Structure formats: C-alpha cells, structure tokens
C-alpha cells in the first residue's frame, strides 16, 4: 500500500491590498467592526488591469509547488482544482490550468466544495495515490471573490470577509508508511445548502438575473450568508472533525504540532484554540492579512507556515475546514 505526501507547496496573492478603511469608502462599515467581528485587517483584490484570474493565480501557485517538489510538469498525473469562483460557468479551472501550464493530456477535475474544497481535493488525490493509480497530483485552491461581491452597504456583511488568492500542493507517492497524509475525514449536510449560497447566475436564475439591472431588486447573483447560523455550525463541526481525525490515528489533542484551520473568521479559530487548549504556536492564522480566501485559505496558510519554518519534518499537522454546503473535513498529516 502506498501513502501520499506533500512534496511541495506554493501560494500566490494579488499585489493590490484593500484595507478596512478602503472598504469604508465604498460602504457603511468601519475598521473597528470588521476587526472585532472577524479579525481581518486587510485582504487582496484582483485589479481589472491585472492578468490574474482564478485559473491564472492557480497556475502561479502550482508552478511554485512543482518547483519546490522538484517534479516536472509533464510528470503530473492529475490536476484537482477547488474553487467556488471559476473563470467560466463551464469548463472548470482544472483544464485551464492544464492548458496554461502546457501539461499533456492528464485528467483534470474541479471540486465544488467551497471552504472545504482543498481538503476534499486532498482526499481525492490521496485515494488515487494510495490505490497506486497515480503518482503525482496537483491540488489547487484558488478564488477570485472580489469579482463577484456586492461592495455596497447592502452586501457589507459578506463582502468585507472575502479576499482573493491561490494555494497549491504537489502530492506524491511514497512507499514509506506512517508519514504523509495519514487520513482524511469528509462530511456534508445538504439540508443547509442555502444558508451560505450564491443562487445565480445558474440554470435557474441565469437569464432573468443577468437581464435585470435594478439595484433595488432582490438579485440572487450576490452571495447570501446566514452569518450567525454558519458561525454556530462551524464551531461545532470544526471540533467534531478534528477529534474524528485524531481518534482515527490514536492521537491526543496534545499531539498536534500545528493546526491550520480554514481561515473563515479569526473568532472561529480562537474558539477552537481555546476549546482544545492549544498554544499560539500550535495554531496558524493569517486571515488578518488575506481575509477568507475559501478554497485557497488552507493551502496559502500551509505554505506560509512552512515558509516561516513553523512546520518541520516529523510534525503532526492537522488541517480542518467548514463551509458552504454545509461541507466540512479534516486531514491528519505527519510532515
Ligand atoms: N460593517 C458594519 N456593520 C455591519 C457589517 C459591516 N461590514 N455587516 C453587518 N453589519 C451590521 C448588521 O447590519 C447588524 O446591524 P443591526 O444590529 O443594526 O441589525 C450588526 O452589524 C450585526 O450583524 P450580524 O450579522 O449579526 O453580525 P455577526 O456578529 O453575526 O458577524 C459575521 C457577522 C462576521 C459574518 C459572522 O456571523 C461570521 O463570521 N459568520 C461565519 C462566517 C463563516 O464561517 N463562513 C464559512 C466560511 S465561508 C464559505 O464557505 C464560502
């Protein structure tokens, strides 16, 4: 039986920094409200004149991950691309990445699991490697949120939270047991699908939504989030799925060297940290600088934690996410 391990990580964020004060010029909000409720100080937004899109940012992050892994692009056997903000309604960003990177005819698939997308993608990749079907798999999470948010006061409870960026991991086959991705744990609960959703453009809302341009109307092509309901579910599910992962590997909370929670809201991370009595050194957060980058948040945070020397060989790293769907999951890794 093979195992999979992360051989290289990369990240890319646009240069354009948008502070809370910048947002306050567009809508009725302020730095104190945003920081107090979310911990976010600034985020990155793609500029229209940039060549950055969800797919191209994914390529930039993936190129770094491949270089660090020492794997040639032609040895990639599968591309898994997680996003809720693809460049096109179809086809997905996976095939765009393949084309932009000049990779041969390997399969490319898109994962539509929002904030849990990277962990779902990692799990898919892990299964393909464990069975021996593939050797090298690129898992990418990338989001262009700023292109689809309502930056008027009407949309402030959602638009201040999200930011743009991409992260990527190159997973490779290992024949050494007891390290790499030890296990992944996935869940979903579709009964709450519309509590955090974007209904249109879609086959249901597409034409009517696009044809109407009246800002007074209840247009379904901006995201909707029932913030407090999502928050309450997030703290419960985060805790459950972290414990599930630890128990599956006969690990205790004290065995965690680094917890990288999806960067949804600093208050959620702090709640989990307090509940599990983890020290500041055991939890990595960067939402203060990037906001919530959904499928990109875990690979961006994992890359930065590794770049800063906070993850070392042999460390037990726990990834955990919760988001729209609802979907949630965890991954337990021995680095
Ligand atoms: N600036 C100033 N005031 C605001 C803003 C803003 N940006 N947004 C909302 N308000 C106001 C509201 O209008 C409301 O005013 P009122 O009391 O006069 O009616 C007040 O602030 C409180 O609003 P709430 O929505 O109740 O604020 P809450 O404390 O719930 O915080 C937040 C909102 C930050 C969104 C929080 O609920 C949250 O983080 N939820 C979870 C988000 C999450 O985890 N998402 C999952 C991942 S995302 C994904 O999967 C795509």
CSV table of C-alpha atoms and ligand atoms in Angstrom, one decimal:
chain,number,residue,atom,x,y,z
A,1,UNK,CA,0.0,0.0,0.0
A,2,UNK,CA,1.3,3.4,-1.0
A,3,UNK,CA,1.0,6.6,1.0
A,4,UNK,CA,0.9,10.2,-0.3
A,5,UNK,CA,2.9,13.1,1.0
A,6,UNK,CA,3.0,16.8,0.2
A,7,UNK,CA,6.3,17.3,-1.7
A,8,UNK,CA,5.9,21.0,-2.4
A,9,UNK,CA,3.6,23.9,-1.6
A,10,UNK,CA,3.1,27.3,-3.3
A,11,UNK,CA,0.9,30.4,-3.0
A,12,UNK,CA,0.0,33.5,-4.9
A,13,UNK,CA,-1.9,36.6,-3.8
A,14,UNK,CA,-2.5,39.7,-5.9
A,15,UNK,CA,-0.4,42.8,-5.1
A,16,UNK,CA,-3.4,45.0,-4.5
A,17,UNK,CA,-4.0,45.4,-0.7
A,18,UNK,CA,-7.5,46.5,0.3
A,19,UNK,CA,-7.7,47.7,3.9
A,20,UNK,CA,-10.8,48.0,6.0
A,21,UNK,CA,-10.6,51.8,5.6
A,22,UNK,CA,-10.6,51.3,1.8
A,23,UNK,CA,-13.9,49.3,2.2
A,24,UNK,CA,-15.3,52.1,4.4
A,25,UNK,CA,-15.1,54.4,1.4
A,26,UNK,CA,-17.3,52.1,-0.6
A,27,UNK,CA,-20.0,51.2,2.0
A,28,UNK,CA,-21.2,51.9,5.5
A,29,UNK,CA,-18.6,49.9,7.5
A,30,UNK,CA,-15.6,50.6,9.6
A,31,UNK,CA,-12.2,49.1,10.7
A,32,UNK,CA,-13.3,48.5,14.3
A,33,UNK,CA,-16.4,46.5,13.3
A,34,UNK,CA,-14.5,44.3,10.8
A,35,UNK,CA,-11.6,43.6,13.1
A,36,UNK,CA,-13.8,43.0,16.2
A,37,UNK,CA,-16.1,40.5,14.4
A,38,UNK,CA,-13.7,38.8,12.1
A,39,UNK,CA,-10.0,39.7,12.9
A,40,UNK,CA,-9.5,40.9,9.3
A,41,UNK,CA,-7.3,44.0,8.8
A,42,UNK,CA,-6.8,43.7,5.0
A,43,UNK,CA,-7.3,41.4,2.0
A,44,UNK,CA,-6.1,41.2,-1.6
A,45,UNK,CA,-8.3,42.1,-4.6
A,46,UNK,CA,-7.5,41.4,-8.2
A,47,UNK,CA,-7.3,44.6,-10.2
A,48,UNK,CA,-9.2,44.7,-13.5
A,49,UNK,CA,-6.0,45.6,-15.4
A,50,UNK,CA,-4.1,42.5,-13.9
A,51,UNK,CA,-3.9,39.2,-15.8
A,52,UNK,CA,-5.0,37.5,-12.6
A,53,UNK,CA,-8.0,35.2,-12.7
A,54,UNK,CA,-8.9,32.2,-10.6
A,55,UNK,CA,-7.1,29.9,-13.1
A,56,UNK,CA,-4.0,32.0,-13.6
A,57,UNK,CA,-3.5,32.5,-9.9
A,58,UNK,CA,-3.8,28.8,-9.5
A,59,UNK,CA,-1.1,28.3,-12.2
A,60,UNK,CA,1.3,30.7,-10.3
A,61,UNK,CA,0.8,28.8,-7.0
A,62,UNK,CA,1.1,25.4,-8.7
A,63,UNK,CA,4.3,26.4,-10.5
A,64,UNK,CA,6.0,27.2,-7.2
A,65,UNK,CA,4.7,23.9,-5.7
A,66,UNK,CA,6.1,21.9,-8.6
A,67,UNK,CA,9.5,23.7,-8.4
A,68,UNK,CA,9.7,23.1,-4.6
A,69,UNK,CA,8.7,19.4,-5.1
A,70,UNK,CA,11.3,19.0,-7.9
A,71,UNK,CA,8.6,17.5,-10.1
A,72,UNK,CA,8.4,18.2,-13.8
A,73,UNK,CA,5.0,19.4,-15.0
A,74,UNK,CA,5.0,16.5,-17.5
A,75,UNK,CA,5.1,14.1,-14.6
A,76,UNK,CA,1.8,15.4,-13.2
A,77,UNK,CA,-0.8,12.6,-13.4
A,78,UNK,CA,-3.9,14.5,-12.3
A,79,UNK,CA,-5.0,18.1,-11.6
A,80,UNK,CA,-7.6,18.7,-8.9
A,81,UNK,CA,-8.8,22.3,-8.8
A,82,UNK,CA,-11.0,23.6,-5.9
A,83,UNK,CA,-12.9,26.8,-6.3
A,84,UNK,CA,-16.3,28.5,-5.9
A,85,UNK,CA,-15.4,31.3,-8.2
A,86,UNK,CA,-14.3,29.7,-11.5
A,87,UNK,CA,-13.4,31.8,-14.5
A,88,UNK,CA,-16.3,30.2,-16.5
A,89,UNK,CA,-19.6,28.6,-15.7
A,90,UNK,CA,-18.0,25.7,-17.7
A,91,UNK,CA,-15.5,24.2,-18.3
A,92,UNK,CA,-13.8,24.2,-15.0
A,93,UNK,CA,-10.4,25.8,-14.0
A,94,UNK,CA,-8.6,22.4,-13.9
A,95,UNK,CA,-8.5,22.2,-17.7
A,96,UNK,CA,-7.5,25.8,-18.0
A,97,UNK,CA,-4.5,25.2,-15.7
A,98,UNK,CA,-3.5,22.2,-17.8
A,99,UNK,CA,-3.6,24.3,-20.9
A,100,UNK,CA,-1.8,27.4,-19.3
A,101,UNK,CA,0.9,25.2,-17.9
A,102,UNK,CA,1.3,23.2,-21.1
A,103,UNK,CA,0.7,19.9,-19.4
A,104,UNK,CA,0.0,16.8,-21.5
A,105,UNK,CA,-3.5,15.1,-21.6
A,106,UNK,CA,-3.6,14.1,-17.9
A,107,UNK,CA,-7.1,14.2,-16.3
A,108,UNK,CA,-8.2,17.5,-14.6
A,109,UNK,CA,-11.2,17.8,-12.3
A,110,UNK,CA,-12.9,20.6,-10.4
A,111,UNK,CA,-14.1,20.3,-6.9
A,112,UNK,CA,-17.1,22.4,-5.8
A,113,UNK,CA,-17.0,22.2,-2.0
A,114,UNK,CA,-16.3,25.9,-1.2
A,115,UNK,CA,-14.3,26.4,2.0
A,116,UNK,CA,-13.8,22.6,2.4
A,117,UNK,CA,-12.7,22.3,-1.2
A,118,UNK,CA,-9.0,22.0,-0.6
A,119,UNK,CA,-9.5,19.2,2.0
A,120,UNK,CA,-11.9,17.4,-0.3
A,121,UNK,CA,-9.3,17.8,-3.2
A,122,UNK,CA,-6.5,16.5,-1.0
A,123,UNK,CA,-8.7,13.5,0.0
A,124,UNK,CA,-9.5,12.7,-3.7
A,125,UNK,CA,-5.8,12.9,-4.5
A,126,UNK,CA,-4.8,10.8,-1.5
A,127,UNK,CA,-7.1,8.0,-2.6
A,128,UNK,CA,-5.8,8.0,-6.2
A,129,UNK,CA,-2.2,7.8,-4.9
A,130,UNK,CA,-3.0,5.1,-2.2
A,131,UNK,CA,-4.5,2.8,-4.8
A,132,UNK,CA,-1.4,3.1,-7.0
A,133,UNK,CA,-3.3,4.7,-9.9
A,134,UNK,CA,-1.4,7.9,-9.9
A,135,UNK,CA,2.0,9.1,-8.6
A,136,UNK,CA,2.0,12.9,-8.8
A,137,UNK,CA,-1.1,15.0,-8.3
A,138,UNK,CA,-1.5,18.8,-8.2
A,139,UNK,CA,-4.2,20.0,-5.8
A,140,UNK,CA,-5.0,23.7,-6.2
A,141,UNK,CA,-7.4,26.0,-4.4
A,142,UNK,CA,-8.0,29.5,-5.9
A,143,UNK,CA,-10.6,32.2,-5.6
A,144,UNK,CA,-11.5,35.5,-7.3
A,145,UNK,CA,-14.0,36.7,-4.8
A,146,UNK,CA,-13.7,40.4,-5.5
A,147,UNK,CA,-15.2,39.9,-8.9
A,148,UNK,CA,-18.5,38.7,-7.6
A,149,UNK,CA,-19.2,40.6,-4.3
A,150,UNK,CA,-21.6,43.4,-3.6
A,151,UNK,CA,-19.4,46.3,-2.4
A,152,UNK,CA,-22.4,48.5,-1.4
A,153,UNK,CA,-23.8,48.7,2.1
A,154,UNK,CA,-26.4,46.1,1.1
A,155,UNK,CA,-23.6,43.4,0.8
A,156,UNK,CA,-21.4,44.5,3.7
A,157,UNK,CA,-21.9,41.5,5.9
A,158,UNK,CA,-20.4,39.3,3.2
A,159,UNK,CA,-18.1,41.4,1.1
A,160,UNK,CA,-15.8,42.6,3.9
A,161,UNK,CA,-14.9,39.0,4.8
A,162,UNK,CA,-13.6,37.6,1.5
A,163,UNK,CA,-10.3,38.0,-0.4
A,164,UNK,CA,-8.6,36.7,-3.5
A,165,UNK,CA,-5.6,34.3,-3.8
A,166,UNK,CA,-4.4,30.8,-4.6
A,167,UNK,CA,-2.5,28.0,-3.0
A,168,UNK,CA,-1.3,24.6,-4.3
A,169,UNK,CA,0.2,21.4,-3.2
A,170,UNK,CA,2.0,18.7,-5.2
A,171,UNK,CA,1.2,15.3,-3.7
A,172,UNK,CA,3.5,12.5,-4.5
A,173,UNK,CA,3.6,8.7,-3.9
A,174,UNK,CA,5.7,7.5,-1.0
A,175,UNK,CA,6.5,3.9,-0.1
A,176,UNK,CA,7.3,4.8,3.5
A,177,UNK,CA,4.4,4.1,5.9
A,178,UNK,CA,3.5,6.2,8.9
A,179,UNK,CA,4.1,9.6,7.4
A,180,UNK,CA,2.5,11.9,4.8
A,181,UNK,CA,-1.3,12.1,4.7
A,182,UNK,CA,-2.4,9.7,7.5
A,183,UNK,CA,-6.1,10.1,7.0
A,184,UNK,CA,-8.8,12.5,5.7
A,185,UNK,CA,-12.4,12.8,7.0
A,186,UNK,CA,-15.2,14.4,4.9
A,187,UNK,CA,-18.8,15.3,5.7
A,188,UNK,CA,-21.6,17.3,4.2
A,189,UNK,CA,-25.2,18.3,5.3
A,190,UNK,CA,-27.1,19.5,2.2
A,191,UNK,CA,-30.2,20.5,4.2
A,192,UNK,CA,-28.4,23.8,5.0
A,193,UNK,CA,-27.2,24.4,1.4
A,194,UNK,CA,-28.9,27.8,1.0
A,195,UNK,CA,-27.7,29.2,4.3
A,196,UNK,CA,-24.5,30.1,2.5
A,197,UNK,CA,-25.1,30.2,-1.2
A,198,UNK,CA,-25.0,32.0,-4.5
A,199,UNK,CA,-28.1,31.1,-6.5
A,200,UNK,CA,-27.3,32.8,-9.7
A,201,UNK,CA,-26.1,33.0,-12.4
A,202,UNK,CA,-27.3,29.5,-12.8
A,203,UNK,CA,-29.6,27.5,-14.9
A,204,UNK,CA,-32.5,28.6,-12.6
A,205,UNK,CA,-31.6,32.3,-12.4
A,206,UNK,CA,-29.3,32.9,-15.3
A,207,UNK,CA,-31.3,34.8,-17.9
A,208,UNK,CA,-33.6,36.7,-15.5
A,209,UNK,CA,-30.8,37.7,-13.2
A,210,UNK,CA,-28.4,38.9,-15.9
A,211,UNK,CA,-31.1,40.8,-17.8
A,212,UNK,CA,-32.3,42.7,-14.7
A,213,UNK,CA,-30.0,45.6,-13.7
A,214,UNK,CA,-32.1,47.3,-11.0
A,215,UNK,CA,-30.1,47.5,-7.7
A,216,UNK,CA,-33.4,47.8,-5.7
A,217,UNK,CA,-34.4,44.3,-6.6
A,218,UNK,CA,-33.5,41.2,-4.6
A,219,UNK,CA,-31.0,40.0,-7.1
A,220,UNK,CA,-29.7,36.4,-6.4
A,221,UNK,CA,-26.4,36.8,-8.0
A,222,UNK,CA,-24.5,38.0,-4.9
A,223,UNK,CA,-23.7,35.5,-2.2
A,224,UNK,CA,-26.1,35.1,0.8
A,225,UNK,CA,-24.8,34.1,4.2
A,226,UNK,CA,-26.8,33.5,7.4
A,227,UNK,CA,-23.7,34.5,9.3
A,228,UNK,CA,-24.7,33.6,12.9
A,229,UNK,CA,-26.1,30.2,11.8
A,230,UNK,CA,-23.0,29.4,9.8
A,231,UNK,CA,-20.8,30.5,12.8
A,232,UNK,CA,-22.6,28.2,15.3
A,233,UNK,CA,-22.4,25.2,12.9
A,234,UNK,CA,-18.8,26.0,12.1
A,235,UNK,CA,-17.5,25.8,15.7
A,236,UNK,CA,-19.4,22.5,16.3
A,237,UNK,CA,-18.3,20.8,13.1
A,238,UNK,CA,-14.7,22.0,13.3
A,239,UNK,CA,-14.4,20.5,16.8
A,240,UNK,CA,-16.0,17.2,15.7
A,241,UNK,CA,-14.0,16.6,12.6
A,242,UNK,CA,-10.7,17.5,14.3
A,243,UNK,CA,-11.5,14.9,17.1
A,244,UNK,CA,-12.6,12.4,14.5
A,245,UNK,CA,-9.2,12.7,12.8
A,246,UNK,CA,-7.2,12.5,16.0
A,247,UNK,CA,-9.1,9.4,17.2
A,248,UNK,CA,-8.6,7.6,13.8
A,249,UNK,CA,-4.9,8.0,14.4
A,250,UNK,CA,-4.9,7.3,18.1
A,251,UNK,CA,-3.7,10.8,18.7
A,252,UNK,CA,-4.5,13.3,21.5
A,253,UNK,CA,-5.0,17.0,21.2
A,254,UNK,CA,-1.6,17.4,22.8
A,255,UNK,CA,0.0,15.6,19.8
A,256,UNK,CA,-0.9,18.4,17.4
A,257,UNK,CA,2.2,20.3,16.4
A,258,UNK,CA,0.3,22.6,14.0
A,259,UNK,CA,-3.4,23.1,13.5
A,260,UNK,CA,-4.3,25.0,10.3
A,261,UNK,CA,-7.9,25.8,10.4
A,262,UNK,CA,-9.7,27.2,7.3
A,263,UNK,CA,-9.4,31.0,7.7
A,264,UNK,CA,-13.2,31.7,7.9
A,265,UNK,CA,-13.1,34.1,10.8
A,266,UNK,CA,-10.4,34.7,13.5
A,267,UNK,CA,-13.1,34.3,16.2
A,268,UNK,CA,-13.8,30.7,15.0
A,269,UNK,CA,-10.1,29.8,15.1
A,270,UNK,CA,-9.8,31.4,18.5
A,271,UNK,CA,-12.8,29.4,19.8
A,272,UNK,CA,-11.3,26.1,18.6
A,273,UNK,CA,-7.9,27.0,20.0
A,274,UNK,CA,-9.4,27.8,23.4
A,275,UNK,CA,-11.6,24.7,23.4
A,276,UNK,CA,-8.7,22.4,22.7
A,277,UNK,CA,-6.3,24.5,24.9
A,278,UNK,CA,-3.8,24.9,22.2
A,279,UNK,CA,-1.0,27.4,22.4
A,280,UNK,CA,-0.4,30.2,19.9
A,281,UNK,CA,2.5,28.2,18.4
A,282,UNK,CA,0.1,25.3,17.7
A,283,UNK,CA,-2.4,27.2,15.6
A,284,UNK,CA,-1.6,29.2,12.4
A,285,UNK,CA,-3.8,32.1,11.3
A,286,UNK,CA,-3.3,34.7,8.6
A,287,UNK,CA,-6.8,35.8,8.0
A,288,UNK,CA,-5.7,39.2,9.3
A,289,UNK,CA,-3.8,39.8,6.1
A,290,UNK,CA,-5.9,37.9,3.5
A,291,UNK,CA,-9.4,37.7,4.7
A,292,UNK,CA,-11.3,34.5,3.9
A,293,UNK,CA,-10.0,33.0,0.6
A,294,UNK,CA,-12.3,30.0,0.8
A,295,UNK,CA,-10.7,27.0,-1.1
A,296,UNK,CA,-7.3,28.9,-1.2
A,297,UNK,CA,-7.1,29.6,2.6
A,298,UNK,CA,-5.7,26.3,3.8
A,299,UNK,CA,-3.0,25.9,1.1
A,300,UNK,CA,-2.0,29.6,1.5
A,301,UNK,CA,-1.7,29.2,5.3
A,302,UNK,CA,0.1,25.9,5.0
A,303,UNK,CA,2.6,27.4,2.5
A,304,UNK,CA,3.3,30.4,4.8
A,305,UNK,CA,3.6,28.2,7.9
A,306,UNK,CA,6.1,26.1,6.1
A,307,UNK,CA,8.0,29.1,4.7
A,308,UNK,CA,8.2,30.6,8.2
A,309,UNK,CA,9.8,27.3,9.5
A,310,UNK,CA,6.8,26.6,11.7
A,311,UNK,CA,6.3,23.1,10.1
A,312,UNK,CA,9.2,20.7,10.3
A,313,UNK,CA,9.9,17.2,9.3
A,314,UNK,CA,8.0,14.8,11.6
A,315,UNK,CA,5.5,17.4,12.8
A,316,UNK,CA,1.9,16.3,13.1
A,317,UNK,CA,-0.2,18.8,11.2
A,318,UNK,CA,-4.0,19.0,11.3
A,319,UNK,CA,-6.0,20.7,8.6
A,320,UNK,CA,-9.7,21.4,9.2
A,321,UNK,CA,-12.4,23.3,7.3
A,322,UNK,CA,-16.1,24.1,7.4
A,323,UNK,CA,-18.1,26.0,4.8
A,324,UNK,CA,-21.0,26.3,2.4
A,325,UNK,CA,-22.9,23.1,1.6
A,326,UNK,CA,-22.6,22.7,4.5
A,327,UNK,CA,-19.4,20.7,4.0
A,328,UNK,CA,-16.6,20.1,6.4
A,329,UNK,CA,-13.5,17.9,6.7
A,330,UNK,CA,-10.1,17.3,8.2
A,331,UNK,CA,-6.7,15.9,7.2
A,332,UNK,CA,-4.1,14.5,9.6
A,333,UNK,CA,-0.6,14.7,8.2
A,334,UNK,CA,2.8,13.6,9.5
A,335,UNK,CA,5.2,16.0,7.8
B,1,LIG,N1,-19.9,46.8,8.9
B,1,LIG,C1,-20.6,47.3,9.9
B,1,LIG,N2,-21.8,46.8,10.3
B,1,LIG,C2,-22.1,45.6,9.8
B,1,LIG,C3,-21.4,45.0,8.8
B,1,LIG,C4,-20.2,45.6,8.3
B,1,LIG,N3,-19.4,45.1,7.4
B,1,LIG,N4,-22.0,43.8,8.4
B,1,LIG,C5,-23.1,43.7,9.2
B,1,LIG,N5,-23.2,44.8,10.0
B,1,LIG,C6,-24.2,45.1,11.0
B,1,LIG,C7,-25.5,44.4,10.7
B,1,LIG,O1,-26.3,45.1,9.8
B,1,LIG,C8,-26.1,44.3,12.1
B,1,LIG,O2,-26.7,45.5,12.4
B,1,LIG,P1,-28.1,45.6,13.3
B,1,LIG,O3,-27.7,45.0,14.7
B,1,LIG,O4,-28.3,47.1,13.4
B,1,LIG,O5,-29.1,44.8,12.6
B,1,LIG,C9,-24.9,44.1,13.0
B,1,LIG,O6,-23.8,44.6,12.2
B,1,LIG,C10,-24.6,42.7,13.4
B,1,LIG,O7,-24.7,41.8,12.3
B,1,LIG,P2,-24.5,40.3,12.4
B,1,LIG,O8,-24.7,39.7,11.0
B,1,LIG,O9,-25.5,39.8,13.4
B,1,LIG,O10,-23.0,40.2,12.9
B,1,LIG,P3,-22.3,38.9,13.4
B,1,LIG,O11,-21.8,39.2,14.7
B,1,LIG,O12,-23.0,37.6,13.2
B,1,LIG,O13,-21.0,38.8,12.5
B,1,LIG,C11,-20.1,37.6,10.6
B,1,LIG,C12,-21.1,38.6,11.1
B,1,LIG,C13,-18.7,38.2,10.8
B,1,LIG,C14,-20.4,37.3,9.1
B,1,LIG,C15,-20.2,36.3,11.4
B,1,LIG,O14,-21.6,35.9,11.5
B,1,LIG,C16,-19.4,35.1,10.8
B,1,LIG,O15,-18.2,35.2,10.7
B,1,LIG,N6,-20.1,34.0,10.4
B,1,LIG,C17,-19.4,32.8,9.9
B,1,LIG,C18,-18.8,33.0,8.6
B,1,LIG,C19,-18.2,31.7,8.1
B,1,LIG,O16,-17.6,30.9,8.9
B,1,LIG,N7,-18.4,31.3,6.9
B,1,LIG,C20,-18.0,30.0,6.5
B,1,LIG,C21,-17.0,30.0,5.5
B,1,LIG,S1,-17.4,30.9,4.1
B,1,LIG,C22,-17.7,29.8,2.8
B,1,LIG,O17,-17.9,28.6,3.0
B,1,LIG,C23,-17.9,30.4,1.5
